Amino acid sequence: MTAPAKPTYDDVLRIPAPPGRGAAAGRPLRIEEVAERAGVAPITVSRVLRHPEKVNRETRDRILEVIEATGYASNPHARALRSGRSNVVVAFVSNILSQQFGLAVRSFAATLEPEGFEVLVGQTSYSYAKEVAMIQSLRGIRPAAVMFTGVIELHENRAALAELGIPVIETWAFPRDPIDMLVGLSNTDAGAMAARRLADAGHRRVAFIGRSSGRGALRRDGFRAAAAELGLDVVHEIGVGEITGLVDGRAAFTALLDRGGRIDAVFCANDLLATGALIEARSRGLTVPRDLAVLGFGDNDVADQITPGLTTITFDSAAIGRIAGELLLARLSDTPSAEPRRAVELALVERGSV
Amino acid sequence: MTAPAKPTYDDVLRIPAPPGRGAAAGRPLRIEEVAERAGVAPITVSRVLRHPEKVNRETRDRILEVIEATGYASNPHARALRSGRSNVVVAFVSNILSQQFGLAVRSFAATLEPEGFEVLVGQTSYSYAKEVAMIQSLRGIRPAAVMFTGVIELHENRAALAELGIPVIETWAFPRDPIDMLVGLSNTDAGAMAARRLADAGHRRVAFIGRSSGRGALRRDGFRAAAAELGLDVVHEIGVGEITGLVDGRAAFTALLDRGGRIDAVFCANDLLATGALIEARSRGLTVPRDLAVLGFGDNDVADQITPGLTTITFDSAAIGRIAGELLLARLSDTPSAEPRRAVELALVERGSV
DNA sequence: TTGTAGGCGTTATCAG
DNA sequence: CTGATAACGCCTACAA
């Protein structure tokens, strides 16, 4: 699927340059040249950039003017080499295509970039092996900090991360013992919330669909425990492997029906599964929620576009990124936050599928 | 939406460390220490890492053993500072949440990472101002190359990029005059393909919904030109601004109906718009495609999950990233590809909405 | 095939 | 408040 016969050229709009304002020169400036122009020593320029308050106002203004005029940008490699600190922060995402993770990483980056950090995004693909490799590669990158959209389960990786000696932020769950900093949500509570909602709607015979490891398992456990307390009967639990699309939800729902027995409602550990289940249920002639209620988790983009809309448990994933960024800035500025373990709230979004 | 009352702890699975295999040490090793252990000079270790073929086999094996045992990773800042080349490649995405861009960036990174490059993802948000700022920041980052999921329209930015003196890859369109390398698709052809498909289905009075700048405009122009040739009547063209979700497609479709006049079919410049339009059409009691045909572009995740499935024009976005990575590797290895301007093919996916 | 000398651009340290 | 000096860790150039 590469070279076609003969593609037509696109007549792409070209916006001309405004008069004046020459483009920046080819070879990057060194701090020395800026210093020369401003009539100071290089170190003074350096100070203006890192600790402006320690430089005389007039000197500073003069230097800033030169910096502005020349478009000088310091060489991050030289800076990192000499100072031992890099301005790169690595965010590891278990699935780069996820809306939720994307929102979190986006707000994480938006919080850090104004402070001069570059956020580099890596992907771990829900795989321990990949995680090991990525953490190894951190020894090379030497970032200022790392953030994960998840928590690290493998002991070896936890130890390796701790020994990097840089801030580590875990997210998306609320473990007792984070490696370092944490911005999470209680998946256990999410499961319990699901059970409570289904019980409130009068459903008695319920089922669970979700991954049987990681956060899916945590939601399942919370669901299971709360269901028991509420007198619900968890008829079946369908475990799924890697989730790649709605199709997995359809398959899981089919597997659920194949197991037999009456079911009033199903809690799916994420909205992709729930949407797939809902579509499959409808295509089998079931009316949702009359014949079967479906409850999701995560409030994906599709959740409110199907009929009936998917009732789901949600939280502010952008806030996770933002708070993670703020915790990190606090830590790096030597005024660390009192509580480096934050939780975001869960909320129910009612849309009619329960 | 932050600190809740009292979240329950998640009992996250902890996988214990396998016996043996100590974790890596805290402070990073220097090349000097590796050299010492292997009984050679630092430069020899350096050579093993960069030009292994230039080192005696035995010496090399001995050094590799030490590297393996110690987990040595060279300091990228020192390396970049001295050699003047960084292993960072920056990929700018106009929308970090887009499936298509995500796939492209993912395969771009997958192609480059085995060769020792780190791919850093930035976002330009379809905004010229943002683009200027990001390109400025490149002067600081000094990456080995830059890739964009799009083409650069602003003359000033084109000049600034060219002057960075690094490989630049543009994608997603097929302009006559790329800055440097190009892996694109002809949006003009896509528009023409849409017109031809609608004409084939017997539709005569057609409409267009899409952005009136960038690639949307290119598809519109191709559509418009081919429609004229085919004797179709382009009754209305609805321009939309930034596209944030299905809701924009619904709104545009409503605007289209408000303009009045009979319409047989509508071509939407992307699937998000098309899906929104299709949902809105159905909610107004129209039967697709009997009362109105809808044709999309991009083959989004949702396109095959609605009823009827969305007929759309697609291409292999992962291939764009892969080819971009290959072109770049070729260029950086001093055996540049003969043709640094590649096109990917378009294909129609028939699903029933036309 | 291996090694020696020196510097990439910046900032920590200490002195003025 | 400002400056001189040296070093961060690696790799280019040249020499053996």
XYZ file of C-alpha atoms (C1' of nucleotides) in Angstrom:
740
model
C 0.000 0.000 0.000
C 2.713 2.490 -0.920
C 3.588 4.257 -4.184
C 0.349 4.772 -6.115
C 0.256 5.294 -9.830
C 0.450 9.045 -9.824
C -0.931 11.124 -7.010
C -2.205 14.574 -7.840
C -0.299 17.339 -6.129
C -2.082 19.105 -3.310
C -2.128 22.842 -3.811
C -1.300 23.557 -0.235
C -1.945 27.064 0.936
C 1.269 29.003 1.372
C 1.245 31.901 3.724
C 3.948 34.390 2.786
C 6.402 35.855 5.241
C 5.499 39.205 6.736
C 7.989 41.912 5.771
C 10.947 42.442 8.134
C 11.612 39.876 10.867
C 14.442 37.862 9.366
C 14.546 34.185 10.114
C 16.938 32.978 12.783
C 20.520 32.250 11.787
C 21.738 28.770 10.966
C 24.310 27.882 13.565
C 23.122 28.228 17.150
C 24.603 30.964 19.293
C 26.741 30.199 22.298
C 26.344 31.865 25.617
C 29.739 33.436 25.088
C 28.549 35.472 22.113
C 25.562 36.742 24.022
C 27.860 37.684 26.879
C 30.171 39.527 24.561
C 27.379 41.551 23.021
C 26.085 42.473 26.442
C 29.539 43.236 27.753
C 29.470 40.693 30.583
C 30.959 37.310 31.399
C 29.200 34.148 30.226
C 28.372 33.146 33.760
C 26.312 36.279 34.190
C 24.196 35.361 31.207
C 23.796 31.924 32.673
C 22.643 33.431 35.936
C 20.100 35.621 34.208
C 18.598 32.487 32.759
C 18.597 30.376 35.910
C 18.509 32.815 38.831
C 17.494 36.190 37.443
C 16.906 37.595 40.897
C 20.593 37.316 41.694
C 21.560 39.723 38.932
C 21.453 43.499 38.988
C 18.357 44.805 37.324
C 20.125 46.884 34.703
C 22.607 44.192 33.783
C 19.781 41.722 33.558
C 17.663 43.874 31.300
C 20.572 44.479 28.996
C 21.288 40.763 28.755
C 17.637 39.879 28.239
C 17.513 42.368 25.416
C 20.406 40.681 23.674
C 18.833 37.268 24.227
C 15.594 38.497 22.747
C 17.304 40.104 19.795
C 19.444 37.118 18.964
C 16.934 34.400 19.775
C 19.526 32.661 21.909
C 18.526 29.305 23.357
C 20.915 27.501 25.643
C 22.242 24.126 24.624
C 20.328 21.634 26.732
C 23.031 18.996 26.393
C 25.772 21.172 27.740
C 23.458 22.335 30.477
C 22.434 18.829 31.417
C 25.979 17.572 31.269
C 27.348 20.231 33.521
C 24.461 20.604 35.944
C 23.578 16.945 36.110
C 19.932 17.722 35.587
C 17.981 17.396 32.406
C 14.780 19.187 31.528
C 13.262 16.065 30.034
C 10.409 14.352 31.814
C 9.333 10.991 30.489
C 5.677 9.986 30.556
C 5.050 6.308 29.975
C 1.646 5.419 28.629
C 0.419 1.846 28.507
C -1.605 2.605 25.393
C -0.790 5.639 23.304
C -4.160 5.491 21.560
C -6.223 5.839 24.701
C -8.305 9.020 24.994
C -7.992 9.064 28.751
C -4.255 8.637 28.840
C -3.930 11.176 26.068
C -5.829 13.758 28.079
C -3.714 13.072 31.146
C -0.437 13.303 29.266
C -1.587 16.419 27.495
C -2.375 18.256 30.720
C 0.772 16.884 32.335
C 2.809 18.369 29.502
C 0.828 21.592 29.561
C 1.644 22.009 33.245
C 5.337 21.300 32.855
C 6.211 22.984 29.580
C 5.804 26.571 30.773
C 8.391 25.738 33.426
C 10.904 24.717 30.816
C 10.472 20.979 30.831
C 10.125 18.825 27.755
C 7.750 15.914 28.082
C 8.733 12.803 26.187
C 6.096 10.141 25.723
C 6.937 6.449 25.764
C 4.728 3.405 25.499
C 4.781 0.286 27.649
C 1.933 -1.658 25.996
C 0.712 -3.301 29.175
C 3.730 -5.578 29.032
C 6.221 -6.289 31.784
C 8.967 -7.056 29.289
C 8.464 -3.741 27.541
C 8.434 -2.018 30.906
C 11.792 -3.526 31.816
C 13.303 -2.345 28.548
C 11.929 1.145 28.912
C 13.172 1.497 32.452
C 16.571 0.326 31.330
C 16.559 2.977 28.655
C 15.911 5.601 31.324
C 19.402 4.997 32.607
C 20.521 6.444 29.321
C 18.039 9.275 28.996
C 18.522 10.455 32.572
C 15.324 12.433 32.734
C 14.383 14.848 35.484
C 11.434 12.632 36.422
C 9.197 9.818 35.182
C 5.459 9.490 35.131
C 3.402 6.390 34.412
C -0.252 6.080 33.526
C -0.469 3.187 35.902
C 1.368 1.688 38.815
C 4.425 -0.516 38.612
C 3.755 -4.072 39.717
C 7.022 -5.821 39.086
C 9.243 -5.642 42.134
C 12.399 -5.465 40.088
C 11.124 -2.476 38.154
C 10.002 -0.748 41.323
C 13.488 -1.131 42.732
C 15.156 0.002 39.527
C 12.971 3.096 39.400
C 13.581 3.935 43.023
C 17.311 3.680 42.440
C 17.262 6.133 39.561
C 17.068 8.741 42.267
C 14.567 10.879 40.374
C 10.936 11.672 41.149
C 8.571 8.926 40.045
C 4.858 9.506 39.643
C 2.401 6.640 39.460
C -1.225 7.208 38.543
C -4.597 5.589 37.803
C -4.746 3.452 40.938
C -4.443 4.066 44.644
C -1.982 1.587 46.112
C -0.881 1.710 49.731
C 2.791 1.843 48.826
C 3.594 3.951 45.771
C 7.227 4.120 44.750
C 7.260 7.854 45.261
C 4.423 10.189 44.257
C 0.902 9.175 43.349
C -2.128 10.734 41.660
C -4.678 8.016 41.580
C -8.200 6.882 41.882
C -9.467 3.946 43.854
C -10.353 1.212 41.399
C -11.669 -0.770 44.322
C -14.103 2.028 45.072
C -15.050 2.162 41.394
C -16.023 -1.509 41.504
C -17.983 -0.968 44.690
C -19.710 2.050 43.177
C -20.755 -0.123 40.240
C -22.229 -2.792 42.504
C -24.109 -0.178 44.500
C -25.541 1.402 41.364
C -26.764 -1.921 40.000
C -28.251 -2.859 43.372
C -30.057 0.496 43.530
C -31.606 -0.222 40.153
C -32.979 -3.449 41.570
C -30.718 -5.831 39.680
C -29.818 -8.997 41.550
C -28.039 -11.357 39.166
C -25.003 -9.544 37.860
C -21.887 -10.284 35.832
C -18.452 -8.772 35.314
C -16.446 -8.339 32.117
C -12.888 -7.069 32.260
C -9.190 -7.776 32.265
C -8.216 -10.201 34.985
C -4.991 -8.385 35.747
C -4.035 -4.820 36.513
C -6.719 -2.249 37.128
C -9.446 -4.446 35.675
C -8.822 -6.959 38.439
C -8.968 -4.212 41.066
C -12.342 -3.055 39.789
C -13.504 -6.651 39.709
C -12.422 -7.200 43.309
C -14.165 -4.061 44.516
C -17.256 -5.078 42.564
C -17.170 -8.606 43.935
C -16.754 -7.516 47.554
C -19.455 -4.869 47.444
C -21.809 -7.211 45.575
C -21.451 -9.766 48.337
C -22.259 -7.166 50.971
C -25.256 -5.904 49.033
C -26.619 -9.384 48.493
C -26.021 -9.402 44.756
C -25.208 -12.628 42.982
C -22.160 -12.363 40.736
C -23.202 -15.058 38.291
C -20.223 -14.917 35.917
C -16.897 -13.152 35.553
C -15.495 -12.973 32.025
C -11.795 -12.262 31.819
C -10.405 -10.685 28.680
C -6.830 -10.281 27.485
C -5.532 -7.234 25.705
C -8.316 -4.905 24.649
C -7.978 -3.561 21.152
C -11.448 -2.356 20.313
C -15.195 -2.713 20.651
C -14.911 -6.151 19.145
C -13.486 -7.498 22.406
C -16.582 -6.341 24.247
C -18.833 -8.067 21.726
C -16.852 -11.291 22.056
C -16.863 -11.152 25.847
C -20.587 -10.552 25.896
C -21.119 -13.516 23.607
C -19.007 -15.644 25.940
C -21.110 -14.413 28.834
C -24.356 -15.478 27.188
C -22.815 -18.819 26.289
C -22.250 -19.551 29.945
C -26.015 -19.497 30.449
C -28.154 -18.523 33.425
C -30.288 -15.419 33.914
C -28.395 -12.125 34.144
C -29.906 -8.744 35.040
C -26.906 -6.531 34.590
C -23.265 -6.502 33.588
C -20.475 -4.266 34.834
C -17.690 -3.818 32.307
C -14.306 -2.655 33.541
C -14.027 -0.147 30.743
C -16.234 1.669 28.282
C -14.821 0.057 25.179
C -15.879 -3.321 26.534
C -19.188 -1.923 27.727
C -19.959 -0.335 24.377
C -19.109 -3.553 22.590
C -21.306 -5.507 24.991
C -24.145 -3.060 24.509
C -23.911 -3.259 20.731
C -23.823 -7.049 20.868
C -26.787 -7.142 23.240
C -28.818 -4.943 20.928
C -27.879 -6.951 17.868
C -29.249 -9.990 19.688
C -32.569 -8.257 20.179
C -32.135 -7.436 23.855
C -33.514 -4.122 25.060
C -31.157 -2.191 27.293
C -31.710 -1.636 30.163
C -35.054 -3.480 30.332
C -33.696 -6.936 29.486
C -30.163 -6.222 30.621
C -28.403 -3.252 32.197
C -24.880 -2.313 31.157
C -22.574 -0.219 33.308
C -19.169 0.968 32.119
C -16.101 2.685 33.419
C -14.022 5.510 31.985
C -16.436 7.696 30.000
C -14.888 7.161 26.586
C -15.781 9.268 23.593
C -18.225 6.657 22.312
C -20.119 6.311 25.586
C -22.645 9.032 24.842
C -22.943 8.391 21.127
C -24.673 5.040 21.222
C -28.302 4.353 22.025
C -29.038 4.139 24.835
C -26.169 6.253 26.139
C -23.814 4.292 28.335
C -24.102 4.838 32.063
C -20.568 4.871 33.324
C -18.232 5.714 36.171
C -15.865 8.520 35.390
C -13.174 10.766 36.781
C -11.202 13.733 35.534
C -8.270 12.255 33.672
C -6.938 15.646 32.663
C -6.803 16.495 36.360
C -4.582 13.498 36.953
C -2.036 14.906 34.539
C -2.320 18.407 35.909
C -1.936 17.367 39.530
C 0.939 15.087 38.601
C 2.640 18.046 36.954
C 2.037 20.254 39.967
C 3.365 17.671 42.407
C 6.434 17.329 40.260
C 7.058 21.065 40.013
C 6.709 21.345 43.773
C 9.177 18.552 44.301
C 11.722 19.902 41.864
C 11.531 23.385 43.301
C 12.585 22.187 46.741
C 9.246 23.016 48.282
C 7.762 19.549 48.012
C 4.060 19.172 48.509
C 3.059 18.032 51.968
C 1.017 15.168 50.589
C 2.604 13.509 47.577
C -0.257 11.047 47.339
C -3.396 12.470 45.829
C -6.699 10.924 44.900
C -9.170 12.107 42.280
C -12.871 11.611 42.801
C -15.111 9.178 40.988
C -18.459 10.201 39.595
C -21.411 8.423 38.025
C -22.616 9.571 34.621
C -26.220 8.499 34.095
C -27.149 7.968 30.463
C -29.818 5.315 30.460
C -28.110 1.945 30.098
C -28.751 0.919 33.731
C -12.691 17.253 41.630
C -9.632 16.371 43.676
C -9.195 14.981 47.196
C -12.209 12.765 47.910
C -13.338 11.904 51.418
C -11.337 8.741 51.844
C -10.453 6.509 48.947
C -10.057 2.817 49.599
C -6.582 1.529 48.925
C -6.145 -0.620 45.856
C -4.507 -3.900 46.664
C -2.279 -3.799 43.649
C -0.659 -7.039 42.661
C 3.012 -7.072 43.536
C 5.229 -9.362 41.579
C 8.292 -10.282 43.609
C 11.809 -10.100 42.280
C 13.214 -13.294 40.807
C 16.245 -14.580 42.751
C 19.635 -13.352 41.568
C 19.819 -10.450 39.096
C 20.609 -7.522 41.335
C 19.137 -4.173 40.458
C 21.351 -1.629 38.771
C 23.488 0.663 40.911
C 22.425 4.189 41.809
C 24.942 6.502 40.220
C 25.448 5.999 36.490
C 28.735 4.534 35.321
C 31.112 6.475 33.158
C 32.773 5.089 30.121
C 36.068 5.338 31.969
C 35.030 2.766 34.554
C 33.900 0.338 31.914
C 37.228 0.836 30.123
C 39.137 0.215 33.310
C 37.321 -3.031 34.028
C 37.916 -4.221 30.488
C 41.531 -3.132 30.540
C 41.270 -0.756 27.591
C 41.154 2.969 26.931
C 37.806 4.794 27.061
C 37.911 5.479 23.356
C 37.870 1.788 22.636
C 34.662 1.379 24.593
C 33.234 4.307 22.701
C 34.134 2.646 19.446
C 32.532 -0.609 20.447
C 29.317 1.296 20.960
C 29.428 3.353 17.794
C 31.510 1.391 15.283
C 31.824 -2.168 16.600
C 33.237 -3.411 13.317
C 36.328 -1.297 13.822
C 37.322 -3.116 17.001
C 39.101 -6.445 17.327
C 36.625 -9.197 17.981
C 38.134 -10.346 21.266
C 38.522 -6.879 22.665
C 34.978 -6.130 21.614
C 33.528 -9.210 23.258
C 35.345 -8.467 26.481
C 34.051 -4.911 26.521
C 30.500 -5.966 25.656
C 30.603 -8.380 28.543
C 31.525 -5.623 30.951
C 28.817 -3.383 29.505
C 26.259 -6.142 29.909
C 27.374 -6.911 33.463
C 27.362 -3.322 34.599
C 24.340 -2.134 32.665
C 26.352 0.784 31.355
C 24.480 3.309 29.256
C 26.319 6.233 27.780
C 25.376 9.720 28.797
C 23.390 11.103 25.895
C 24.091 14.687 26.844
C 27.844 14.280 26.775
C 27.533 12.383 23.556
C 25.332 14.991 21.933
C 27.469 17.831 23.199
C 30.656 16.397 21.835
C 29.380 14.911 18.607
C 26.955 17.678 17.795
C 24.226 15.212 17.048
C 21.404 14.194 19.315
C 19.447 10.967 19.198
C 16.179 12.776 19.742
C 13.677 13.020 16.933
C 10.697 15.263 17.483
C 7.308 14.342 16.062
C 4.787 17.159 16.029
C 1.165 16.118 16.026
C -1.613 18.592 15.388
C -3.950 16.650 17.655
C -2.522 14.265 20.187
C -5.872 12.546 20.635
C -6.272 11.506 17.025
C -6.273 7.771 16.316
C -4.683 8.222 12.927
C -1.876 10.451 14.089
C -1.344 8.141 17.041
C -0.885 5.168 14.741
C 1.529 7.084 12.546
C 3.615 8.336 15.443
C 3.608 4.908 16.994
C 5.008 3.223 13.914
C 7.399 6.116 13.338
C 8.784 5.567 16.837
C 8.809 1.805 16.406
C 10.940 2.195 13.286
C 13.405 4.595 14.869
C 13.782 3.264 18.392
C 15.653 0.072 17.480
C 18.232 2.323 15.827
C 18.830 4.193 19.036
C 16.632 7.223 18.508
C 14.232 8.628 21.041
C 11.019 9.997 19.649
C 9.611 12.996 21.461
C 6.031 13.957 20.732
C 4.893 17.561 20.636
C 1.552 19.102 19.836
C 0.809 22.021 17.537
C -2.987 22.145 17.892
C -3.670 23.266 14.333
C -2.436 26.700 15.327
C 0.156 28.803 13.570
C 1.109 30.571 16.781
C 1.732 27.278 18.543
C 3.728 26.100 15.559
C 5.991 29.136 15.740
C 6.640 28.554 19.427
C 7.401 24.880 18.923
C 9.786 25.545 16.085
C 11.516 28.137 18.220
C 11.897 25.556 20.957
C 13.596 23.245 18.480
C 16.514 25.613 18.457
C 17.019 24.573 22.047
C 16.316 20.877 21.746
C 18.515 20.447 18.678
C 16.961 17.180 17.583
C 18.355 14.890 14.913
C 15.238 15.434 12.818
C 11.633 16.655 12.942
C 8.467 15.094 11.651
C 5.059 16.690 11.335
C 1.671 15.082 10.865
C 0.890 17.686 8.289
C 2.632 20.182 6.050
C 3.905 23.573 7.098
C 2.008 26.417 5.473
C 3.547 29.484 7.047
C 6.464 30.711 4.989
C 8.362 31.922 8.021
C 8.127 28.532 9.648
C 9.200 26.774 6.490
C 12.274 28.952 6.325
C 13.062 28.501 10.021
C 12.796 24.732 9.672
C 14.957 24.648 6.589
C 17.600 26.654 8.416
C 17.781 24.236 11.297
C 19.847 22.133 8.956
C 18.233 18.870 10.049
C 16.001 16.469 8.142
C 12.377 17.577 8.099
C 9.564 15.212 7.243
C 6.134 16.465 6.293
C 3.178 14.099 5.939
C -0.550 13.776 5.299
C -0.645 15.835 2.135
C 1.183 15.809 -1.164
C 2.428 19.313 -1.928
C 4.606 20.066 -4.886
C 7.299 21.685 -2.789
C 7.927 19.958 0.534
C 10.551 21.515 2.783
C 12.601 18.339 2.670
C 11.135 14.830 2.849
C 7.510 13.898 2.380
C 5.292 10.899 3.058
C 1.892 11.971 1.987
C -1.380 11.248 0.378
C -3.158 13.355 -2.170
C -6.064 15.058 -0.457
C -7.095 16.384 -3.826
C -7.389 12.827 -5.096
C -9.349 11.894 -1.990
C -11.892 14.594 -2.748
C -12.109 13.463 -6.361
C -12.520 9.860 -5.266
C -15.429 10.933 -3.094
C -17.145 12.736 -5.956
C -16.684 9.741 -8.238
C -18.127 7.368 -5.637
C -21.207 9.509 -5.113
C -21.697 9.900 -8.856
C -21.415 6.127 -9.304
C -24.180 5.650 -6.760
C -26.374 7.918 -8.845
C -26.397 10.913 -6.536
C -26.601 14.282 -8.267
C -27.172 16.976 -5.670
C -24.314 16.749 -3.211
C -22.867 18.756 -0.312
C -19.572 19.097 1.478
C -18.842 19.405 5.197
C -15.324 20.071 6.428
C -12.723 22.514 7.617
C -12.197 25.352 5.190
C -8.476 25.449 5.794
C -5.670 22.915 5.725
C -6.343 19.421 4.475
C -10.095 19.843 4.701
C -9.895 22.576 2.079
C -7.749 20.380 -0.176
C -10.306 17.597 -0.045
C -13.032 20.118 -0.706
C -11.212 21.470 -3.750
C -10.646 18.009 -5.179
C -14.279 17.194 -4.526
C -15.480 20.405 -6.101
C -13.368 20.008 -9.245
C -14.268 16.359 -9.824
C -17.918 17.050 -9.101
C -17.975 19.706 -11.813
C -16.417 17.283 -14.283
C -18.867 14.557 -13.380
C -21.846 16.850 -13.672
C -22.677 16.795 -9.980
C -24.234 19.808 -8.373
C -22.444 20.882 -5.185
C -25.430 22.466 -3.522
C -23.798 23.594 -0.285
C -20.401 23.666 1.379
C -20.409 23.875 5.151
C -17.145 25.064 6.698
C -16.373 24.099 10.263
C -13.717 25.405 12.639
C -11.801 23.260 15.061
C -13.225 19.750 15.301
C -13.503 18.447 18.827
C -15.967 15.598 18.500
C -19.017 14.089 16.871
C -20.993 17.066 18.060
C -19.396 19.233 15.370
C -20.683 16.878 12.683
C -24.180 17.039 14.108
C -24.081 20.821 14.187
C -22.729 21.060 10.639
C -25.398 18.717 9.366
C -28.075 20.798 11.045
C -26.605 23.893 9.404
C -26.718 22.072 6.085
C -30.399 21.246 6.402
C -31.125 24.805 7.470
C -29.770 26.048 4.162
C -32.584 24.209 2.415
C -32.795 22.560 -0.995
C -32.780 18.877 -1.913
C -29.556 16.984 -1.155
C -28.804 13.394 -2.191
C -25.456 12.905 -0.534
C -22.894 14.584 1.656
C -19.125 14.147 1.666
C -17.557 14.909 5.030
C -13.842 15.687 5.136
C -13.354 13.401 8.102
C -15.065 10.511 9.806
C -15.784 12.316 13.020
C -17.830 14.837 11.091
C -19.378 12.093 8.967
C -20.366 10.037 11.976
C -21.891 13.088 13.642
C -23.772 13.908 10.456
C -25.005 10.342 10.152
C -26.234 10.283 13.745
C -27.970 13.616 13.295
C -29.575 12.446 10.056
C -30.919 9.346 11.717
C -32.205 11.257 14.709
C -34.177 13.384 12.222
C -35.804 10.278 10.818
C -33.798 10.130 7.598
C -32.861 6.694 6.307
C -29.216 6.381 5.225
C -28.430 5.914 2.384
C -31.948 5.880 0.900
C -32.837 9.454 1.850
C -29.285 10.673 2.071
C -25.872 9.125 1.495
C -22.934 9.954 3.772
C -19.323 9.472 2.768
C -16.437 10.022 5.151
C -12.687 10.188 5.168
C -10.132 8.624 7.490
C -11.647 5.355 8.691
C -11.868 6.271 12.358
C -12.558 3.744 15.059
C -16.230 4.670 15.166
C -16.798 4.342 11.416
C -17.720 0.670 11.529
C -19.548 0.730 14.836
C -22.549 2.769 13.816
C -25.526 1.645 11.775
C -25.263 1.742 8.864
C -21.481 1.451 8.831
C -19.813 4.513 7.398
C -18.484 4.235 3.866
C -15.214 6.069 3.907
C -11.947 6.759 2.129
C -8.950 5.425 3.941
C -5.212 4.954 3.801
C -2.611 3.245 5.925
C -1.648 5.798 8.537
C 0.747 3.409 10.249
C 2.554 3.091 6.926
C 3.069 6.842 6.858
C 4.938 6.648 10.141
C 6.907 3.614 9.093
C 7.962 5.036 5.736
C 8.819 8.334 7.388
C 11.062 6.471 9.799
C 12.713 4.541 6.988
C 13.350 7.658 4.920
C 14.893 9.270 7.950
C 17.148 6.326 8.744
C 18.298 6.270 5.160
C 19.071 9.954 5.243
C 20.932 9.818 8.534
C 22.987 6.847 7.459
C 24.441 8.746 4.503
C 22.714 6.476 1.988
C 19.726 8.705 1.379
C 16.756 7.265 -0.395
C 16.597 8.100 -4.080
C 13.078 9.430 -3.778
C 12.477 11.366 -0.565
C 8.896 12.084 -1.552
C 6.560 9.149 -1.115
C 2.844 8.774 -1.527
C 0.544 6.293 0.164
C -2.480 4.939 -1.629
C -6.080 5.761 -0.967
C -8.747 3.091 -0.714
C -12.516 3.028 -0.441
C -14.077 1.132 2.435
C -17.646 0.217 1.589
C -19.899 -0.115 4.611
C -23.336 0.863 3.471
C -23.787 4.579 4.054
C -23.563 5.481 0.346
C 43.761 -1.976 15.818
C 44.374 0.972 19.790
C 45.581 5.154 22.251
C 46.565 10.400 23.397
C 45.181 15.088 23.537
C 41.806 18.334 23.672
C 37.429 20.641 23.492
C 32.081 20.596 22.735
C 28.894 24.752 25.864
C 27.548 25.141 30.105
C 27.490 25.881 35.169
C 29.505 24.782 40.222
C 32.721 26.681 43.005
C 35.219 29.927 44.884
C 37.288 34.508 44.731
C 36.922 39.458 44.166
C 26.712 41.588 42.407
C 30.165 39.829 39.040
C 33.955 37.125 37.296
C 37.901 33.442 36.673
C 38.602 28.714 36.648
C 37.701 24.121 36.060
C 35.031 20.124 35.119
C 30.710 17.508 33.546
C 31.429 12.676 29.988
C 32.093 11.857 25.660
C 33.978 11.756 20.902
C 36.798 13.967 16.790
C 41.310 14.262 15.082
C 45.470 12.718 14.917
C 49.314 9.638 16.284
C 51.416 5.190 17.252
